[in-house]
């Protein structure tokens, strides 16, 4: 297990077997946790699940968000504080909860 603290964010991977890809202009608040590895509860041995994580450009990951293996956070998304992300999320949305769910489309002022 490799773990790093980036400011007050916690990033954990299993021996570098998965990648965390981060786009441009991503904002991450305090207490964010990113895990590329977990255990498969469908097996008695609790086999390792090791998957990449992608956070695309201009995403905002709010405080104390938990990001689990195989997640893709699309462009311009806002993940609300305390949310747990365990699936692929669409772009240009605001999502909250555990698990994180879309609450509305993100309206951008350009």
Coordinates of C-alpha atoms in Angstrom, one line a residue:
X1 CA 0.0 0.0 0.0
X2 CA 1.4 3.4 -1.0
X3 CA -0.2 6.4 0.6
X4 CA 0.5 10.1 0.3
X5 CA -0.8 13.2 1.9
X6 CA -1.1 16.1 -0.5
X7 CA -1.8 19.1 1.7
X8 CA -4.7 17.7 3.6
X9 CA -5.8 15.2 0.9
X10 CA -5.1 11.5 1.3
X11 CA -4.3 9.3 -1.7
X12 CA -3.8 5.6 -1.4
X13 CA -2.9 3.1 -4.1
X14 CA -1.9 -0.6 -3.9
X15 CA 1.8 -0.8 -4.9
X16 CA 1.3 1.6 -7.8
X17 CA -0.9 -0.9 -9.7
X18 CA -3.5 1.8 -10.6
X19 CA -3.3 5.3 -11.9
X20 CA -5.0 8.5 -10.7
X21 CA -5.4 10.8 -13.7
X22 CA -6.2 14.5 -12.9
X23 CA -7.0 17.1 -15.6
X24 CA -6.3 20.8 -15.6
X25 CA -7.7 23.3 -13.1
X26 CA -9.1 20.7 -10.7
X27 CA -9.9 22.0 -7.2
X28 CA -9.7 19.7 -4.2
X29 CA -10.7 20.8 -0.8
X30 CA -9.5 19.6 2.6
X31 CA -10.0 16.0 3.7
X32 CA -10.5 14.5 0.3
X33 CA -9.6 10.8 0.2
X34 CA -8.8 8.9 -3.0
X35 CA -8.5 5.1 -3.0
X36 CA -7.6 3.1 -6.0
X37 CA -7.9 -0.2 -4.2
X38 CA -10.6 -2.0 -2.2
X39 CA -11.7 -5.6 -1.5
X40 CA -14.3 -7.6 -3.3
X41 CA -17.1 -8.5 -0.8
X42 CA -18.4 -11.1 -3.3
X43 CA -15.4 -13.4 -2.6
X44 CA -14.6 -15.2 0.7
X45 CA -10.9 -14.2 0.3
X46 CA -11.9 -10.5 -0.1
X47 CA -9.7 -10.3 -3.2
X48 CA -8.2 -7.0 -4.1
X49 CA -10.0 -4.7 -6.5
X50 CA -7.5 -2.3 -8.1
X51 CA -8.8 0.2 -10.6
X52 CA -7.8 3.6 -12.1
X53 CA -9.5 6.9 -11.1
X54 CA -9.9 9.8 -13.5
X55 CA -10.8 13.4 -12.5
X56 CA -11.3 15.5 -15.6
X57 CA -10.6 19.2 -16.1
X58 CA -12.3 21.9 -14.1
X59 CA -13.8 19.6 -11.5
X60 CA -14.3 20.8 -7.9
X61 CA -14.0 18.1 -5.2
X62 CA -15.4 19.6 -2.0
X63 CA -14.2 18.8 1.6
X64 CA -14.1 15.3 2.9
X65 CA -15.2 13.6 -0.3
X66 CA -14.3 9.9 -0.6
X67 CA -13.5 8.7 -4.1
X68 CA -13.4 4.9 -4.7
X69 CA -11.8 2.7 -7.4
X70 CA -12.9 2.9 -11.0
X71 CA -14.5 6.3 -10.6
X72 CA -14.5 8.8 -13.4
X73 CA -15.4 12.4 -12.5
X74 CA -16.2 14.2 -15.7
X75 CA -15.5 17.8 -16.7
X76 CA -16.9 20.8 -14.8
X77 CA -18.5 18.6 -12.1
X78 CA -19.0 19.8 -8.5
X79 CA -19.0 17.0 -5.9
X80 CA -20.6 18.3 -2.6
X81 CA -18.9 18.1 0.8
X82 CA -18.9 14.7 2.5
X83 CA -20.0 12.8 -0.6
X84 CA -18.9 9.2 -1.5
X85 CA -18.2 8.7 -5.2
X86 CA -18.3 5.1 -6.3
X87 CA -19.4 5.3 -10.0
X88 CA -18.9 7.3 -13.2
X89 CA -20.5 10.8 -12.9
X90 CA -21.7 12.8 -15.9
X91 CA -20.2 16.2 -16.8
X92 CA -21.6 19.6 -15.9
X93 CA -23.5 18.5 -12.8
X94 CA -23.6 19.1 -9.1
X95 CA -23.8 15.9 -7.1
X96 CA -24.0 15.1 -3.4
X97 CA -24.6 12.2 -1.0
X98 CA -23.5 8.8 -0.2
X99 CA -23.4 7.5 -2.8
X100 CA -23.1 10.7 -4.8
X101 CA -26.1 11.4 -7.0
X102 CA -26.8 14.3 -9.4
X103 CA -29.0 17.0 -7.8
X104 CA -29.0 19.4 -10.7
X105 CA -27.2 20.5 -13.9
X106 CA -24.5 23.0 -13.4
X107 CA -25.3 26.4 -15.0
X108 CA -22.2 28.2 -16.1
X109 CA -21.9 31.9 -16.6
X110 CA -19.5 32.6 -19.4

